[in-house]
Tab-separated table of N, CA and C and ligand atoms in Angstrom:
chain	number	residue	atom	x	y	z
A	20	MET	N	-49.121	-22.131	-19.784
A	20	MET	CA	-48.518	-20.627	-20.086
A	20	MET	C	-49.157	-20.328	-21.398
A	21	LYS	N	-49.130	-19.423	-21.763
A	21	LYS	CA	-49.712	-18.489	-23.001
A	21	LYS	C	-49.135	-17.676	-23.821
A	22	CYS	N	-49.793	-18.987	-24.468
A	22	CYS	CA	-48.763	-18.834	-26.081
A	22	CYS	C	-48.467	-17.320	-27.224
A	23	PRO	N	-47.579	-17.162	-26.636
A	23	PRO	CA	-47.064	-15.442	-27.368
A	23	PRO	C	-47.667	-15.157	-28.654
A	24	PHE	N	-47.820	-16.137	-30.085
A	24	PHE	CA	-48.739	-15.870	-30.695
A	24	PHE	C	-50.042	-15.378	-30.816
A	25	CYS	N	-51.066	-16.357	-29.818
A	25	CYS	CA	-52.332	-16.953	-30.166
A	25	CYS	C	-52.913	-16.097	-28.611
A	26	GLY	N	-52.160	-16.335	-28.167
A	26	GLY	CA	-52.838	-16.173	-26.654
A	26	GLY	C	-53.413	-17.145	-25.840
A	27	CYS	N	-54.070	-18.248	-26.335
A	27	CYS	CA	-54.224	-19.601	-25.856
A	27	CYS	C	-54.010	-20.252	-24.636
A	28	GLU	N	-53.885	-21.316	-23.622
A	28	GLU	CA	-53.390	-21.028	-22.871
A	28	GLU	C	-53.195	-22.171	-22.462
A	29	GLN	N	-53.449	-23.392	-23.587
A	29	GLN	CA	-53.296	-25.171	-23.796
A	29	GLN	C	-52.179	-24.974	-24.166
A	30	ASP	N	-50.816	-25.575	-24.370
A	30	ASP	CA	-49.954	-26.354	-24.952
A	30	ASP	C	-49.295	-27.100	-24.403
A	31	LYS	N	-48.439	-28.234	-24.479
A	31	LYS	CA	-47.982	-29.468	-24.260
A	31	LYS	C	-46.048	-28.500	-24.177
A	32	VAL	N	-45.475	-29.713	-23.594
A	32	VAL	CA	-44.409	-29.845	-23.164
A	32	VAL	C	-43.793	-30.576	-24.547
A	33	VAL	N	-42.517	-30.557	-24.932
A	33	VAL	CA	-42.086	-30.873	-26.299
A	33	VAL	C	-40.700	-31.340	-26.334
A	34	ASP	N	-39.768	-30.275	-25.646
A	34	ASP	CA	-38.496	-30.462	-24.749
A	34	ASP	C	-38.395	-29.935	-23.795
A	35	SER	N	-37.497	-30.972	-22.742
A	35	SER	CA	-37.097	-30.165	-21.785
A	35	SER	C	-35.997	-30.356	-21.214
A	36	ARG	N	-34.789	-29.864	-20.884
A	36	ARG	CA	-33.623	-30.270	-19.776
A	36	ARG	C	-33.287	-28.383	-18.972
A	37	SER	N	-32.097	-28.893	-18.182
A	37	SER	CA	-31.676	-27.594	-17.318
A	37	SER	C	-30.376	-27.691	-18.207
A	38	SER	N	-30.335	-26.217	-17.685
A	38	SER	CA	-29.094	-25.467	-18.541
A	38	SER	C	-28.660	-24.757	-17.162
A	39	LYS	N	-27.330	-23.830	-17.463
A	39	LYS	CA	-26.865	-23.207	-16.743
A	39	LYS	C	-27.002	-23.615	-14.967
A	40	GLU	N	-25.434	-24.514	-15.537
A	40	GLU	CA	-25.535	-25.425	-14.494
A	40	GLU	C	-26.413	-26.451	-13.717
A	41	GLY	N	-27.872	-26.541	-13.727
A	41	GLY	CA	-28.829	-27.567	-13.591
A	41	GLY	C	-29.626	-26.332	-12.100
A	42	ARG	N	-29.178	-24.921	-12.289
A	42	ARG	CA	-30.348	-23.990	-11.704
A	42	ARG	C	-31.322	-23.405	-12.430
A	43	ALA	N	-31.427	-24.160	-13.326
A	43	ALA	CA	-32.278	-23.433	-14.533
A	43	ALA	C	-33.079	-24.659	-15.439
A	44	VAL	N	-33.992	-24.619	-15.831
A	44	VAL	CA	-34.888	-25.732	-16.532
A	44	VAL	C	-35.265	-25.133	-18.218
A	45	ARG	N	-35.286	-25.297	-18.982
A	45	ARG	CA	-35.049	-24.693	-20.066
A	45	ARG	C	-36.612	-25.266	-20.491
A	46	ARG	N	-37.575	-24.800	-21.226
A	46	ARG	CA	-38.940	-26.259	-21.700
A	46	ARG	C	-39.254	-25.222	-22.756
A	47	ARG	N	-39.334	-26.694	-24.106
A	47	ARG	CA	-40.001	-26.410	-25.569
A	47	ARG	C	-41.627	-26.446	-25.268
A	48	ARG	N	-42.320	-24.975	-26.072
A	48	ARG	CA	-43.227	-25.953	-25.403
A	48	ARG	C	-43.967	-25.741	-26.695
A	49	GLU	N	-45.298	-26.396	-27.142
A	49	GLU	CA	-46.079	-26.200	-28.679
A	49	GLU	C	-47.432	-26.164	-27.729
A	50	CYS	N	-48.021	-24.771	-28.426
A	50	CYS	CA	-49.134	-24.896	-28.511
A	50	CYS	C	-49.951	-25.104	-29.332
A	51	LEU	N	-51.347	-25.391	-27.717
A	51	LEU	CA	-51.532	-26.464	-28.330
A	51	LEU	C	-53.324	-26.283	-29.746
A	52	GLU	N	-53.272	-24.769	-29.941
A	52	GLU	CA	-54.144	-23.916	-31.373
A	52	GLU	C	-53.303	-23.993	-31.994
A	53	CYS	N	-52.956	-23.008	-32.044
A	53	CYS	CA	-51.629	-22.968	-33.254
A	53	CYS	C	-51.080	-23.393	-34.084
A	54	ALA	N	-49.922	-23.931	-33.225
A	54	ALA	CA	-49.221	-25.299	-33.143
A	54	ALA	C	-48.062	-24.641	-33.429
A	55	LYS	N	-47.843	-23.007	-32.421
A	55	LYS	CA	-46.330	-22.526	-33.051
A	55	LYS	C	-45.661	-22.585	-30.542
A	56	ARG	N	-43.745	-23.123	-31.133
A	56	ARG	CA	-43.529	-23.178	-30.462
A	56	ARG	C	-42.629	-22.359	-29.685
A	57	PHE	N	-42.638	-22.380	-28.249
A	57	PHE	CA	-42.104	-21.182	-27.286
A	57	PHE	C	-41.054	-22.056	-26.956
A	58	THR	N	-40.456	-21.031	-25.708
A	58	THR	CA	-39.423	-21.519	-24.676
A	58	THR	C	-39.720	-20.815	-23.266
A	59	THR	N	-40.304	-21.976	-22.741
A	59	THR	CA	-39.788	-21.412	-21.173
A	59	THR	C	-38.467	-21.257	-20.210
A	60	TYR	N	-38.676	-20.723	-19.296
A	60	TYR	CA	-37.563	-21.415	-17.690
A	60	TYR	C	-37.670	-20.987	-17.571
A	61	GLU	N	-37.315	-21.931	-16.427
A	61	GLU	CA	-38.137	-21.957	-15.136
A	61	GLU	C	-36.441	-21.656	-14.235
A	62	TYR	N	-36.529	-20.973	-13.270
A	62	TYR	CA	-34.973	-20.684	-11.833
A	62	TYR	C	-35.461	-20.860	-10.615
A	63	VAL	N	-34.298	-21.465	-10.237
A	63	VAL	CA	-34.923	-21.760	-8.574
A	63	VAL	C	-34.861	-19.544	-8.077
A	64	GLU	N	-36.180	-20.330	-7.518
A	64	GLU	CA	-36.142	-18.165	-6.891
A	64	GLU	C	-34.472	-18.374	-6.186
A	65	ASN	N	-34.188	-16.687	-6.442
A	65	ASN	CA	-33.135	-16.455	-5.736
A	65	ASN	C	-33.566	-16.031	-4.108
A	66	PHE	N	-33.167	-17.465	-3.499
A	66	PHE	CA	-33.237	-16.865	-2.002
A	66	PHE	C	-32.982	-15.739	-1.033
A	67	PRO	N	-33.062	-15.368	-0.604
A	67	PRO	CA	-33.707	-13.740	-0.251
A	67	PRO	C	-32.787	-13.994	0.948
A	68	LEU	N	-31.607	-14.029	1.120
A	68	LEU	CA	-31.098	-14.682	2.719
A	68	LEU	C	-29.952	-13.075	3.217
A	69	ASN	N	-29.397	-13.067	3.999
A	69	ASN	CA	-29.050	-11.553	4.901
A	69	ASN	C	-28.039	-12.806	5.207
A	70	ILE	N	-26.683	-11.875	4.817
A	70	ILE	CA	-25.218	-13.096	5.733
A	70	ILE	C	-25.523	-12.148	6.913
A	71	ILE	N	-24.747	-12.084	8.066
A	71	ILE	CA	-24.045	-11.658	9.893
A	71	ILE	C	-22.846	-11.493	10.085
A	72	LYS	N	-22.616	-9.794	9.062
A	72	LYS	CA	-20.636	-9.790	9.630
A	72	LYS	C	-20.660	-10.067	11.193
A	73	SER	N	-19.168	-9.970	11.146
A	73	SER	CA	-19.336	-10.436	12.730
A	73	SER	C	-19.338	-8.864	13.543
A	74	ASP	N	-19.289	-7.577	12.727
A	74	ASP	CA	-19.991	-6.291	13.570
A	74	ASP	C	-21.470	-6.140	12.830
A	75	GLN	N	-22.296	-7.890	12.848
A	75	GLN	CA	-23.653	-7.529	13.022
A	75	GLN	C	-24.595	-6.736	11.573
A	76	ARG	N	-23.142	-5.863	10.726
A	76	ARG	CA	-24.247	-5.812	9.501
A	76	ARG	C	-24.886	-6.789	9.451
A	77	ARG	N	-25.537	-6.080	8.371
A	77	ARG	CA	-26.053	-7.460	7.420
A	77	ARG	C	-25.718	-7.682	5.615
A	78	GLU	N	-25.511	-8.182	4.962
A	78	GLU	CA	-25.595	-7.582	3.523
A	78	GLU	C	-26.037	-9.260	2.896
A	79	PRO	N	-26.725	-8.908	2.036
A	79	PRO	CA	-27.603	-9.982	1.055
A	79	PRO	C	-25.839	-10.432	0.410
A	80	TYR	N	-26.316	-11.575	0.536
A	80	TYR	CA	-25.586	-12.878	0.461
A	80	TYR	C	-25.129	-13.000	-1.002
A	81	ASP	N	-23.790	-13.230	-1.390
A	81	ASP	CA	-23.424	-12.697	-2.665
A	81	ASP	C	-22.678	-14.063	-3.197
A	82	ARG	N	-23.609	-15.164	-3.429
A	82	ARG	CA	-23.010	-15.781	-4.086
A	82	ARG	C	-21.364	-16.298	-4.966
A	83	GLN	N	-21.226	-15.026	-5.908
A	83	GLN	CA	-19.721	-15.247	-6.184
A	83	GLN	C	-18.548	-14.369	-5.558
A	84	LYS	N	-19.450	-14.164	-3.998
A	84	LYS	CA	-18.032	-14.179	-3.721
A	84	LYS	C	-17.592	-14.992	-2.570
A	85	LEU	N	-18.682	-15.818	-2.473
A	85	LEU	CA	-17.997	-17.101	-1.655
A	85	LEU	C	-17.085	-18.241	-2.562
A	86	LEU	N	-17.992	-17.929	-3.925
A	86	LEU	CA	-16.443	-19.201	-4.579
A	86	LEU	C	-15.968	-18.401	-5.301
A	87	THR	N	-15.723	-16.680	-5.769
A	87	THR	CA	-14.219	-16.243	-4.762
A	87	THR	C	-12.687	-16.128	-3.847
A	88	GLY	N	-14.247	-15.987	-3.311
A	88	GLY	CA	-13.259	-17.296	-1.431
A	88	GLY	C	-12.583	-18.426	-1.420
A	89	ILE	N	-12.748	-18.961	-1.976
A	89	ILE	CA	-12.897	-20.385	-1.667
A	89	ILE	C	-11.305	-20.644	-2.751
A	90	LEU	N	-11.998	-20.099	-3.982
A	90	LEU	CA	-11.391	-20.071	-5.048
A	90	LEU	C	-9.735	-19.812	-4.728
A	91	ALA	N	-9.407	-17.815	-3.696
A	91	ALA	CA	-8.053	-17.583	-3.630
A	91	ALA	C	-7.684	-18.855	-2.598
A	92	ALA	N	-8.284	-19.291	-2.258
A	92	ALA	CA	-7.252	-20.353	-1.433
A	92	ALA	C	-7.231	-21.919	-2.272
A	93	SER	N	-8.522	-21.742	-3.003
A	93	SER	CA	-7.227	-23.307	-3.869
A	93	SER	C	-6.468	-22.837	-4.889
A	94	LYS	N	-5.925	-21.809	-4.717
A	94	LYS	CA	-5.005	-20.846	-5.888
A	94	LYS	C	-3.981	-22.541	-5.551
A	95	LYS	N	-3.649	-23.182	-6.976
A	95	LYS	CA	-2.139	-23.661	-7.314
A	95	LYS	C	-2.917	-24.778	-6.796
A	96	ARG	N	-4.170	-25.204	-6.062
A	96	ARG	CA	-3.969	-27.065	-5.407
A	96	ARG	C	-4.716	-28.158	-7.221
A	97	PRO	N	-4.553	-28.872	-6.675
A	97	PRO	CA	-5.407	-30.301	-7.298
A	97	PRO	C	-6.681	-30.020	-7.292
A	98	ILE	N	-7.753	-28.621	-6.336
A	98	ILE	CA	-9.231	-28.438	-6.505
A	98	ILE	C	-9.825	-27.612	-8.074
A	99	SER	N	-10.773	-28.513	-8.515
A	99	SER	CA	-11.020	-28.027	-10.048
A	99	SER	C	-12.295	-26.968	-9.782
A	100	MET	N	-12.830	-26.165	-10.547
A	100	MET	CA	-14.017	-25.057	-10.718
A	100	MET	C	-14.954	-25.885	-10.362
A	101	LYS	N	-15.529	-26.983	-10.638
A	101	LYS	CA	-16.839	-27.676	-10.839
A	101	LYS	C	-16.501	-27.868	-9.011
A	102	LYS	N	-15.258	-28.733	-8.557
A	102	LYS	CA	-15.265	-29.141	-7.055
A	102	LYS	C	-16.126	-27.913	-5.634
A	103	ILE	N	-15.175	-27.052	-6.524
A	103	ILE	CA	-15.824	-25.623	-5.454
A	103	ILE	C	-16.949	-24.619	-5.842
A	104	GLU	N	-17.655	-24.998	-6.982
A	104	GLU	CA	-18.904	-25.199	-8.013
A	104	GLU	C	-19.909	-25.427	-6.517
A	105	SER	N	-19.562	-27.057	-6.703
A	105	SER	CA	-20.374	-28.120	-5.205
A	105	SER	C	-20.617	-27.625	-4.449
A	106	ILE	N	-19.140	-27.150	-4.247
A	106	ILE	CA	-19.029	-26.790	-2.154
A	106	ILE	C	-20.381	-25.670	-2.212
A	107	VAL	N	-20.252	-24.747	-3.376
A	107	VAL	CA	-21.478	-23.308	-2.545
A	107	VAL	C	-22.337	-24.149	-3.126
A	108	ASP	N	-22.741	-24.922	-3.845
A	108	ASP	CA	-24.116	-25.448	-3.883
A	108	ASP	C	-24.645	-26.608	-2.623
A	109	LYS	N	-23.829	-27.230	-2.484
A	109	LYS	CA	-23.951	-27.919	-1.059
A	109	LYS	C	-24.688	-26.733	-0.298
A	110	ILE	N	-23.516	-25.586	0.766
A	110	ILE	CA	-24.353	-24.820	0.616
A	110	ILE	C	-25.612	-24.042	1.368
A	111	GLU	N	-25.758	-23.614	-0.391
A	111	GLU	CA	-26.774	-22.760	-0.755
A	111	GLU	C	-28.004	-23.996	-0.457
A	112	ASN	N	-27.508	-25.376	-0.298
A	112	ASN	CA	-28.827	-25.790	-0.706
A	112	ASN	C	-29.274	-26.630	0.802
A	113	GLU	N	-28.461	-26.673	1.642
A	113	GLU	CA	-28.376	-26.278	2.787
A	113	GLU	C	-29.097	-25.438	3.545
A	114	LEU	N	-28.786	-24.503	3.277
A	114	LEU	CA	-29.282	-23.132	3.848
A	114	LEU	C	-30.943	-23.621	3.276
A	115	GLU	N	-30.720	-23.099	2.159
A	115	GLU	CA	-32.461	-23.591	1.702
A	115	GLU	C	-33.629	-24.354	2.492
A	116	LYS	N	-33.360	-25.794	1.870
A	116	LYS	CA	-33.751	-26.911	3.063
A	116	LYS	C	-33.920	-26.220	3.953
A	117	GLU	N	-33.284	-25.034	5.214
A	117	GLU	CA	-33.414	-24.640	6.390
A	117	GLU	C	-34.434	-23.527	6.842
A	118	ALA	N	-34.559	-22.913	5.095
A	118	ALA	CA	-35.023	-21.871	4.403
A	118	ALA	C	-34.510	-20.468	6.011
A	119	ARG	N	-33.596	-20.744	5.971
A	119	ARG	CA	-32.706	-19.284	6.520
A	119	ARG	C	-32.817	-18.414	6.086
A	120	THR	N	-33.365	-16.928	6.695
A	120	THR	CA	-33.076	-16.005	5.932
A	120	THR	C	-32.030	-15.176	6.151
A	121	GLU	N	-31.467	-15.901	7.847
A	121	GLU	CA	-30.059	-15.101	8.139
A	121	GLU	C	-29.438	-15.910	7.999
A	122	VAL	N	-27.712	-15.340	8.098
A	122	VAL	CA	-27.029	-16.860	8.616
A	122	VAL	C	-25.102	-16.196	9.264
A	123	PRO	N	-24.753	-15.812	10.089
A	123	PRO	CA	-23.823	-15.440	10.276
A	123	PRO	C	-22.583	-16.011	9.318
A	124	SER	N	-21.847	-15.745	8.936
A	124	SER	CA	-20.764	-15.223	7.767
A	124	SER	C	-19.632	-16.664	8.350
A	125	ARG	N	-20.035	-16.675	10.008
A	125	ARG	CA	-18.343	-17.714	10.244
A	125	ARG	C	-19.228	-18.977	10.709
A	126	GLU	N	-20.595	-18.821	10.131
A	126	GLU	CA	-20.856	-20.555	9.756
A	126	GLU	C	-20.670	-20.657	8.430
A	127	ILE	N	-21.125	-19.558	7.665
A	127	ILE	CA	-20.588	-20.152	6.276
A	127	ILE	C	-19.353	-20.997	6.131
A	128	GLY	N	-18.273	-19.526	6.734
A	128	GLY	CA	-17.552	-19.914	6.571
A	128	GLY	C	-17.361	-20.893	7.838
A	129	GLN	N	-17.812	-21.338	8.838
A	129	GLN	CA	-16.996	-23.562	8.834
A	129	GLN	C	-17.434	-23.864	8.084
A	130	TYR	N	-18.772	-23.474	7.389
A	130	TYR	CA	-18.729	-25.334	6.468
A	130	TYR	C	-18.143	-25.126	5.367
A	131	VAL	N	-16.979	-24.069	5.193
A	131	VAL	CA	-16.147	-24.137	3.878
A	131	VAL	C	-15.337	-24.590	4.415
A	132	MET	N	-14.970	-24.350	5.376
A	132	MET	CA	-13.578	-24.863	6.120
A	132	MET	C	-13.608	-26.486	6.403
A	133	ASP	N	-14.909	-26.957	6.691
A	133	ASP	CA	-15.330	-28.429	6.992
A	133	ASP	C	-14.936	-28.886	5.631
A	134	GLU	N	-15.569	-28.775	4.658
A	134	GLU	CA	-15.196	-28.713	3.112
A	134	GLU	C	-13.703	-29.235	2.734
A	135	LEU	N	-13.402	-27.509	2.617
A	135	LEU	CA	-11.520	-28.038	2.496
A	135	LEU	C	-10.840	-28.501	3.141
A	136	TYR	N	-11.286	-29.402	4.411
A	136	TYR	CA	-10.769	-29.776	5.483
A	136	TYR	C	-10.405	-31.590	4.986
A	137	ARG	N	-11.122	-31.868	4.289
A	137	ARG	CA	-11.269	-32.801	4.046
A	137	ARG	C	-10.520	-32.932	2.630
A	138	LEU	N	-10.326	-31.533	1.836
A	138	LEU	CA	-9.954	-32.333	1.043
A	138	LEU	C	-8.938	-31.604	0.111
A	139	ASP	N	-7.907	-30.249	0.954
A	139	ASP	CA	-6.799	-30.201	0.231
A	139	ASP	C	-6.184	-29.497	1.948
A	140	ASP	N	-5.558	-30.206	2.789
A	140	ASP	CA	-4.373	-29.268	3.584
A	140	ASP	C	-4.376	-27.588	3.474
A	141	VAL	N	-3.928	-27.476	2.572
A	141	VAL	CA	-3.708	-26.417	1.826
A	141	VAL	C	-4.423	-24.530	2.411
A	142	ALA	N	-5.147	-25.106	1.303
A	142	ALA	CA	-6.480	-24.535	0.356
A	142	ALA	C	-7.421	-24.391	2.069
A	143	TYR	N	-7.449	-25.324	3.286
A	143	TYR	CA	-7.563	-24.941	3.989
A	143	TYR	C	-7.170	-24.339	4.672
A	144	VAL	N	-5.762	-24.027	4.801
A	144	VAL	CA	-5.309	-23.528	6.390
A	144	VAL	C	-5.511	-22.212	5.812
A	145	ARG	N	-5.169	-21.649	4.122
A	145	ARG	CA	-5.239	-19.803	3.728
A	145	ARG	C	-6.897	-19.547	4.274
A	146	PHE	N	-8.291	-20.581	4.214
A	146	PHE	CA	-8.865	-20.551	4.036
A	146	PHE	C	-9.350	-19.413	5.759
A	147	ALA	N	-9.325	-21.200	6.305
A	147	ALA	CA	-9.558	-20.504	7.758
A	147	ALA	C	-8.707	-19.301	8.569
A	148	SER	N	-7.440	-19.247	7.680
A	148	SER	CA	-6.167	-16.830	7.377
A	148	SER	C	-7.268	-17.140	7.593
A	149	VAL	N	-7.807	-16.098	6.369
A	149	VAL	CA	-8.529	-15.277	6.082
A	149	VAL	C	-10.126	-15.458	6.680
A	150	TYR	N	-11.195	-15.735	6.975
A	150	TYR	CA	-11.739	-16.268	7.596
A	150	TYR	C	-11.864	-15.893	8.778
A	151	ARG	N	-11.194	-16.547	9.578
A	151	ARG	CA	-11.309	-16.740	11.053
A	151	ARG	C	-10.664	-15.235	11.203
A	152	ASN	N	-9.696	-14.614	10.454
A	152	ASN	CA	-9.319	-13.569	10.972
A	152	ASN	C	-8.813	-13.363	12.123
A	153	PHE	N	-7.669	-14.791	12.511
A	153	PHE	CA	-7.174	-14.882	13.893
A	153	PHE	C	-6.960	-13.847	14.197
A	154	LYS	N	-7.682	-13.722	15.440
A	154	LYS	CA	-6.877	-13.429	17.146
A	154	LYS	C	-5.854	-13.409	17.248
A	155	ASP	N	-5.214	-13.801	17.356
A	155	ASP	CA	-3.687	-13.955	17.702
A	155	ASP	C	-3.088	-14.929	17.466
A	156	LYS	N	-1.495	-14.824	17.669
A	156	LYS	CA	-0.559	-16.648	17.010
A	156	LYS	C	-1.176	-16.494	17.715
A	157	ASP	N	-1.413	-17.483	18.707
A	157	ASP	CA	-1.473	-18.868	19.369
A	157	ASP	C	-2.407	-20.102	18.288
A	158	GLU	N	-3.766	-18.463	18.368
A	158	GLU	CA	-4.580	-19.563	17.638
A	158	GLU	C	-4.419	-19.653	16.127
A	159	PHE	N	-3.407	-19.151	15.343
A	159	PHE	CA	-2.907	-19.454	15.021
A	159	PHE	C	-1.925	-20.940	14.475
A	160	VAL	N	-0.859	-20.594	15.646
A	160	VAL	CA	-0.096	-22.078	15.326
A	160	VAL	C	-0.593	-23.169	15.700
A	161	SER	N	-1.830	-22.875	17.016
A	161	SER	CA	-2.658	-24.034	16.840
A	161	SER	C	-3.601	-24.429	15.726
A	162	GLU	N	-4.251	-23.569	15.422
A	162	GLU	CA	-4.411	-24.401	14.141
A	162	GLU	C	-3.764	-25.041	13.454
A	163	VAL	N	-2.027	-24.639	12.725
A	163	VAL	CA	-1.516	-25.241	11.834
A	163	VAL	C	-1.247	-26.974	13.257
A	164	LYS	N	-0.940	-26.608	14.410
A	164	LYS	CA	-0.625	-27.829	14.967
A	164	LYS	C	-1.307	-29.475	15.040
A	165	GLU	N	-2.854	-28.486	15.241
A	165	GLU	CA	-3.980	-29.510	14.718
A	165	GLU	C	-3.841	-30.311	13.388
A	166	LEU	N	-2.914	-29.988	12.399
A	166	LEU	CA	-3.229	-30.173	10.680
A	166	LEU	C	-2.364	-31.006	11.237
A	167	ASN	N	-1.016	-30.774	11.832
A	167	ASN	CA	0.428	-31.705	11.809
A	167	ASN	C	-0.350	-33.061	12.119
A	168	ALA	N	-1.109	-33.112	13.363
A	168	ALA	CA	-0.922	-33.491	14.011
A	168	ALA	C	-2.418	-34.725	13.254
A	169	LYS	N	-3.080	-34.509	12.342
A	169	LYS	CA	-3.853	-34.907	11.176
A	169	LYS	C	-3.395	-35.329	10.800
A	170	GLU	N	-2.268	-35.008	9.866
A	170	GLU	CA	-1.181	-35.906	9.128
A	170	GLU	C	-0.946	-36.576	9.513
A	171	ASP	N	0.040	-36.625	10.503
A	171	ASP	CA	0.508	-37.665	11.303
A	171	ASP	C	-0.539	-38.848	11.387
A	172	SER	N	-1.274	-38.619	11.890
A	172	SER	CA	-1.893	-40.525	11.972
A	172	SER	C	-2.560	-41.064	11.205
A	173	ARG	N	-2.324	-39.374	9.914
A	173	ARG	CA	-2.695	-40.190	8.407
A	173	ARG	C	-1.510	-41.259	7.867
A	174	GLN	N	-0.372	-41.032	8.211
A	174	GLN	CA	1.142	-41.933	8.362
A	174	GLN	C	0.981	-42.874	9.084
A	175	LYS	N	-0.125	-42.702	9.651
A	175	LYS	CA	0.733	-44.400	10.716
A	175	LYS	C	-0.111	-45.443	9.400
A	176	PRO	N	0.716	-46.580	9.988
A	176	PRO	CA	0.806	-47.072	9.111
A	176	PRO	C	-0.170	-48.311	9.553
A	177	ILE	N	-1.505	-48.535	8.221
A	177	ILE	CA	-2.335	-49.898	8.610
A	177	ILE	C	-2.150	-50.776	8.895
A	178	ARG	N	-2.376	-51.417	10.169
A	178	ARG	CA	-2.033	-52.894	10.258
A	178	ARG	C	-2.890	-54.021	9.526
B	203	ZN	ZN1	-50.988	-20.887	-29.965
């Protein structure tokens, strides 16, 4: 890293820590020539991901939008902001790992639903009803039935 004071390209890292929820690394560097210190930040490259909507239109992936959606479904439920962030992190990491550049919104919705299903029934149904845009009442009813079945199996006594 070029020293901003003398232009020397030799430095040593004197401190390194992550910030911004682990998506950036802050490094304190010391120039080996003039011994002045400066700071650099290292970020995860914003991956260029397009979301394919149900009508085939594409729009850039928007983390905030996804967070807002999960947050709305989790309103007044015992789900922490940290947990919601971690769901989004998990999805992003998965997509990054697979080096995807386009992903159907349906697939992201399904991923969130899988996570919420394990976490909180109410948040799950809320999210599912919005994300799937239930085409008819029957679909919604079957979803609720499925949920009740899940509830029943939970209440079975353990022998
Ligand atoms: Zn220097």
